[in-house]
XYZ file of C-alpha atoms in Angstrom:
334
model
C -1.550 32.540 18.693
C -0.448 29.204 19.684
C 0.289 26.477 17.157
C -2.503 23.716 17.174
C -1.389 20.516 18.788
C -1.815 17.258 16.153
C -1.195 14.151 16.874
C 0.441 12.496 13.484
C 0.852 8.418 13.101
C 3.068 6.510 10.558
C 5.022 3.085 10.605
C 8.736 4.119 11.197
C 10.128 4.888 7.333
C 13.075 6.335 5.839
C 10.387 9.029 4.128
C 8.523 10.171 7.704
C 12.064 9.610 9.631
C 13.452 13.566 9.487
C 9.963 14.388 10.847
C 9.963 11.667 13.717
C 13.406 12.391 14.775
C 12.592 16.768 14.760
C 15.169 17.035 12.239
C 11.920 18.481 9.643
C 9.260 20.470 11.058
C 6.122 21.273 10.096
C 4.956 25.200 10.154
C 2.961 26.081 12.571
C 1.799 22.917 13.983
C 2.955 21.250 17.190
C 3.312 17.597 16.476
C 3.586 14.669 18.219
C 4.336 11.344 16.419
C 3.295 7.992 16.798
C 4.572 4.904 15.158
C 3.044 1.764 15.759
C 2.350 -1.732 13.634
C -0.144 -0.218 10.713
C -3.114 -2.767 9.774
C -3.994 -4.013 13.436
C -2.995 -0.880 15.753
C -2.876 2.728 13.605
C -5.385 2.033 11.265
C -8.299 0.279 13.749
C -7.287 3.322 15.752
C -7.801 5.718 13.125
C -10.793 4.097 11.777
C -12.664 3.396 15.145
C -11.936 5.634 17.514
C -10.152 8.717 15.585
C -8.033 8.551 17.382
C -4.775 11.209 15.598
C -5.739 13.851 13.351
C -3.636 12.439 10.844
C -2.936 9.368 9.987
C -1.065 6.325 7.375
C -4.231 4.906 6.074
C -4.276 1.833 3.484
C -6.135 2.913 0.748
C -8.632 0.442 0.993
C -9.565 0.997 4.544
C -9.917 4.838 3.694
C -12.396 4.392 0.631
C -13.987 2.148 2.609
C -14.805 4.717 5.549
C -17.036 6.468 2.889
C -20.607 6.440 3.825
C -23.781 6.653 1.730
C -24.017 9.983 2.180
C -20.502 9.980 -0.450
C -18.194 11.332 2.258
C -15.378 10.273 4.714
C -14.787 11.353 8.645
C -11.169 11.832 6.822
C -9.530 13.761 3.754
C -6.565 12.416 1.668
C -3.498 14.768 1.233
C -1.443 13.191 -1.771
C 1.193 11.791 0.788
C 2.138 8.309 -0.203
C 3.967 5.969 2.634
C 3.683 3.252 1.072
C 3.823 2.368 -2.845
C 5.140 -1.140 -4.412
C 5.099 -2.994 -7.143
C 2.348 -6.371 -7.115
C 3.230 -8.452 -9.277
C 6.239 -10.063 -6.976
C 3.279 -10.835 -4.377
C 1.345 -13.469 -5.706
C 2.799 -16.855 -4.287
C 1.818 -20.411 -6.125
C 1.959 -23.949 -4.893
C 4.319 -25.397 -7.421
C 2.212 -28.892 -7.308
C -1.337 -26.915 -8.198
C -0.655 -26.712 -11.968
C -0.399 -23.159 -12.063
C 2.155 -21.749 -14.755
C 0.813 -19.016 -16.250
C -1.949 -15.918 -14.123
C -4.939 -17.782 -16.904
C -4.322 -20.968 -14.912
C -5.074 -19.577 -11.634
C -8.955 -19.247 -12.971
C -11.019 -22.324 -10.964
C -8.300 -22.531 -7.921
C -8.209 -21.792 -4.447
C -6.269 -18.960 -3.571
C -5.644 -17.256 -0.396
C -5.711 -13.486 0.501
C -4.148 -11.563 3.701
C -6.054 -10.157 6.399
C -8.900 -8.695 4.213
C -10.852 -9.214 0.852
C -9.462 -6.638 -1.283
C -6.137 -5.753 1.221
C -3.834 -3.208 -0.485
C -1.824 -5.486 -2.118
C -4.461 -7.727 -3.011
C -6.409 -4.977 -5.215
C -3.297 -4.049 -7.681
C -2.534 -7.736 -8.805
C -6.479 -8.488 -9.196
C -6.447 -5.498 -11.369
C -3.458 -6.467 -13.266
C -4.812 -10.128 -13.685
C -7.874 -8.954 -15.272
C -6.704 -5.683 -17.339
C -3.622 -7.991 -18.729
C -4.649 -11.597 -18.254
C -8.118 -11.589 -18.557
C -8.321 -13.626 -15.028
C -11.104 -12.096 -12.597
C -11.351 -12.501 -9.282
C -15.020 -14.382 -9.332
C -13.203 -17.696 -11.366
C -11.582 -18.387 -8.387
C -12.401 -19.499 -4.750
C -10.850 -17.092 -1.782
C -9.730 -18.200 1.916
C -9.134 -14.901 3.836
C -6.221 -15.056 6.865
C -3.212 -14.453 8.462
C 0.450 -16.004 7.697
C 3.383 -16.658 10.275
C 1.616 -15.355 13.119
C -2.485 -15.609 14.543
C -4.205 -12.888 13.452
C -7.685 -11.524 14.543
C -9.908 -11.009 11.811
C -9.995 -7.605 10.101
C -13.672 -5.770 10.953
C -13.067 -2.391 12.106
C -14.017 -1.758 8.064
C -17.055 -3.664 5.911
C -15.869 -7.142 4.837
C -16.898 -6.150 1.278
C -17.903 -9.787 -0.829
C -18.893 -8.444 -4.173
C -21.769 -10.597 -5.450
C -20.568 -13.888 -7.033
C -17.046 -14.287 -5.456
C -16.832 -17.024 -3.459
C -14.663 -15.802 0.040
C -14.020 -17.633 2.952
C -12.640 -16.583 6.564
C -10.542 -18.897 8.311
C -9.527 -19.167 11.788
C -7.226 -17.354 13.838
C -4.658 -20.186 13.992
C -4.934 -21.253 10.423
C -1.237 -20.021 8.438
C -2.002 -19.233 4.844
C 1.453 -19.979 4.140
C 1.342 -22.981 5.794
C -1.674 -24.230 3.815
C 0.254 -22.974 0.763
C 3.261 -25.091 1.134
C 0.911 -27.939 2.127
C -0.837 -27.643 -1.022
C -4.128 -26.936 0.792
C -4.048 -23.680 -1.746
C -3.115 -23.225 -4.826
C -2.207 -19.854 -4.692
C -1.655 -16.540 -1.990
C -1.467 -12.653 -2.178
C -0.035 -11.245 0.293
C 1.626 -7.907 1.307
C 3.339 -10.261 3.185
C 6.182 -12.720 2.549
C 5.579 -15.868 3.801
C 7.759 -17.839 5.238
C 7.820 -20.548 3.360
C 9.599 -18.731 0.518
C 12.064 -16.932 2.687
C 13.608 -20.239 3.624
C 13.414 -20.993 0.241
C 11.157 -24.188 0.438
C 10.743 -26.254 -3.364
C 7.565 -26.445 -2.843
C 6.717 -22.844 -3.240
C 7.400 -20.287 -5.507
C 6.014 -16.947 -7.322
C 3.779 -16.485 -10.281
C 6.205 -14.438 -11.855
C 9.880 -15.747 -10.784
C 11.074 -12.577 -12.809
C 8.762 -10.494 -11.100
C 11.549 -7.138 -10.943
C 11.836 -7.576 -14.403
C 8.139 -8.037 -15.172
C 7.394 -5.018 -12.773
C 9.654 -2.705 -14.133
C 8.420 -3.767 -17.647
C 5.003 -2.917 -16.152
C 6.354 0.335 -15.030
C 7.486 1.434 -18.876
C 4.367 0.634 -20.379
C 1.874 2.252 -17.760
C 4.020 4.736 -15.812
C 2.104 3.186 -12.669
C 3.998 2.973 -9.494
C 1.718 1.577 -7.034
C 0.154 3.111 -4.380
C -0.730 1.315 -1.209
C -1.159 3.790 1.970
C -1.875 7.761 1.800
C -1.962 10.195 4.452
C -5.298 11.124 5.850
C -6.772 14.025 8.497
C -9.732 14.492 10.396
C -12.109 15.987 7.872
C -13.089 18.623 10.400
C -9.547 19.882 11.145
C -9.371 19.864 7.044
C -12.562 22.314 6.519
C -11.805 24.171 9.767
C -7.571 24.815 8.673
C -6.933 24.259 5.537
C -3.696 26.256 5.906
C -2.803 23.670 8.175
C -3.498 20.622 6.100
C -1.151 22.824 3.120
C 1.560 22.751 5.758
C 1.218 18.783 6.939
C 1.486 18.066 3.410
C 4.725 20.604 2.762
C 6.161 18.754 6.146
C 5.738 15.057 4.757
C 7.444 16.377 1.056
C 10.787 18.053 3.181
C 11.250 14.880 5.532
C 10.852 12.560 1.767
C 12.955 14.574 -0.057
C 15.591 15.235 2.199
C 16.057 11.662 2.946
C 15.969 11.462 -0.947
C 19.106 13.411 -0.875
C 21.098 12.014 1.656
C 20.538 9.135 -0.440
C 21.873 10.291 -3.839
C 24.700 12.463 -2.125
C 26.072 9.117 -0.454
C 26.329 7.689 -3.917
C 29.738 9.820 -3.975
C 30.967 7.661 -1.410
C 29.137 4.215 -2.711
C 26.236 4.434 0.622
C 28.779 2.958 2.740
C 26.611 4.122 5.729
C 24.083 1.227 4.484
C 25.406 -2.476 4.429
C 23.467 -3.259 1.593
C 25.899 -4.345 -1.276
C 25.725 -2.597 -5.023
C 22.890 0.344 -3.489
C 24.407 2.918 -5.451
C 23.896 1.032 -8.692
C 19.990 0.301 -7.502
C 19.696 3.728 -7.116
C 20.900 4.568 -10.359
C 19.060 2.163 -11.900
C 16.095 3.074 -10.124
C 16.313 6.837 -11.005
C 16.948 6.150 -14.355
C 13.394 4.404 -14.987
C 11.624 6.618 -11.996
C 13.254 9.820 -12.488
C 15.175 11.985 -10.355
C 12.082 11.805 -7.448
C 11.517 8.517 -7.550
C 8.835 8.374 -4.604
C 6.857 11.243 -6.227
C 4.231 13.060 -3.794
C 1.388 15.525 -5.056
C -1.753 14.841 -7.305
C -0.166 15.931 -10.953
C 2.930 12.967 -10.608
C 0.544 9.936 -9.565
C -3.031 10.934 -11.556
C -2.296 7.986 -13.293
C -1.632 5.550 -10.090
C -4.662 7.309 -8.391
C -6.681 6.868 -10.784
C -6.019 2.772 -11.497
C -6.411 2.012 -7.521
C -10.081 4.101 -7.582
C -11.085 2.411 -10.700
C -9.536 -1.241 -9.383
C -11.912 -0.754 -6.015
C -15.030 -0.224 -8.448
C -14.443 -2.709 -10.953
C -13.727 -5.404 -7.719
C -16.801 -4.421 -5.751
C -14.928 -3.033 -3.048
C -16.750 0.408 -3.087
C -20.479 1.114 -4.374
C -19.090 3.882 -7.036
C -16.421 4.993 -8.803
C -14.835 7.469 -6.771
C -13.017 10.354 -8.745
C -9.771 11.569 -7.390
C -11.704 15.154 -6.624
C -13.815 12.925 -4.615
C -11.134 11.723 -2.114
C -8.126 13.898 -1.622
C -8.066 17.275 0.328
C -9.001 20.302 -2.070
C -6.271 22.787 -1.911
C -3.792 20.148 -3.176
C -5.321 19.215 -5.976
C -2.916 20.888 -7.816
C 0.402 19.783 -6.453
């Protein structure tokens, strides 16, 4: 019987490279990979036109493909691209008055791409849960930084009722209006550009923000989640065995990048020109663990669970979804 032709679609990452490059395979399946910029070409593709049978998917954009009837055209397999840490990505005007989260309450703060983007959703949460800052005390301007961007509509704009939000143009440049002062505030997966080149007129919330993060990290055991891996809901009920096998073919390619990784610590990564990596590493495993990047249900319940409960409590979905709810079945387990 011949192996079912997929077509599989990912940014290009150190954790999907060993499958892009044929160095991992998965069983049975005959694969053919696509890599392309995520928010404006995989995911519209994904979203309207189906166009792979598995796909990155922001988490948002996923639990917003849920119809009334409860379900998705797609199933989550607990494959993680992308996962970081929030706090780092809320940017402040340095002129607004804003020196601690309670003071962004009453300002106008811009957002990237979409109300409720990925990493918009995580510091909102945080605000509120640690800060007691929601996202209605404040006004929202919704655009693009350092380059035009189209607005985002291939999923519902969700406004929850009594948040103020605002689109702007194609042209406008949060970051510009940031440094300007025309905002008071940004979060954005997104550096902009204005802190890159270091301008004094911009900053973060949280200056310490590694610190802060991995503080956050202690306390909750949270990493993050932004992206998961998603398939055609059809090609889920119809192979299952297949789906087991995607997932087993995403964990190989992650954890034998994981390796090379911790094996070139012998020889201080000098294959990477990124001064003092070993000692991140180590530093990185000590308060992660061993796998770091964990995949599977039973190692990020807990990070799951906050992004599900973050979407509800911010209006972004009309229920709170329960992680049975979302991912694929037979991995519910892992």
């Amino acid at each position: 019987m011949a192996s079912p032709k997929l077509d599989i679609a990912f940014w290009n990452y150190d954790r999907t490279r060993l499958l892009a490059d044929g160095t991992v395979k998965i069983d049975g399946v005959d694969a053919t990979f696509h890599s392309a910029r995520i928010v404006p070409e995989i995911f519209e593709a994904m979203v309207r036109r189906r166009a792979y049978d598995v796909s990155e998917l922001g988490m948002t954009y996923f639990l917003r493909t849920f119809g009334e009837d409860g379900r998705s055209p797609f199933v989550a397999i607990p494959v993680f691209p992308v996962r970081s840490f929030r706090h780092g990505a809320i940017y402040i005007n340095k002129a607004s008055g804003i020196e601690t989260p309670r003071d962004l309450a009453g300002k106008r703060i811009g957002e990237l791409g979409l109300y409720g983007h990925d990493a918009g959703v995580m510091p909102k949460g945080i605000l509120s849960d640690e800060f007691g800052v929601r996202p209605e005390q404040s006004r929202w301007i919704i655009g693009g930084i350092d380059f035009p961007m189209d607005p985002i509509d291939f999923v519902p704009r969700t406004v929850p009722d009594g948040v103020k939000v605002e689109w702007a143009g194609r042209e406008v440049d949060l970051g510009d209006m940031l440094e300007a002062g025309e905002i008071a505030a940004l979060v954005s997966a997104d550096v902009p550009r204005a802190i890159l080149e270091k301008s004094p007129k911009v900053g973060r919330l949280f200056e310490n923000y590694e610190e802060v993060e991995r503080d956050y990290y202690r306390r909750t055991g949270i990493f993050p989640i932004m992206h998961a891996v998603v398939v055609k809901r059809e090609l889920a009920e119809k192979s299952p065995e297949v789906v087991g096998a995607i997932y087993q073919g995403f964990c190989d390619a992650k954890d034998q990048m994981a390796r090379q990784y911790v094996k070139g610590m012998t020889f201080n990564n000098m294959n990477m020109m990124l001064p003092w990596l070993t000692r991140l590493i180590s530093e990185n495993r000590a308060l992660l663990g061993d796998d770091w990047w964990p995949y599977g249900v039973g190692a990020n319940r807990a990070a799951i669970d906050v992004v599900l409960r973050y979407h509800s409590e911010q209006g972004l979905t009309k229920r709170r979804f329960a992680i049975e709810d979302v991912f694929f079945p037979g991995l519910l387990d892992t």
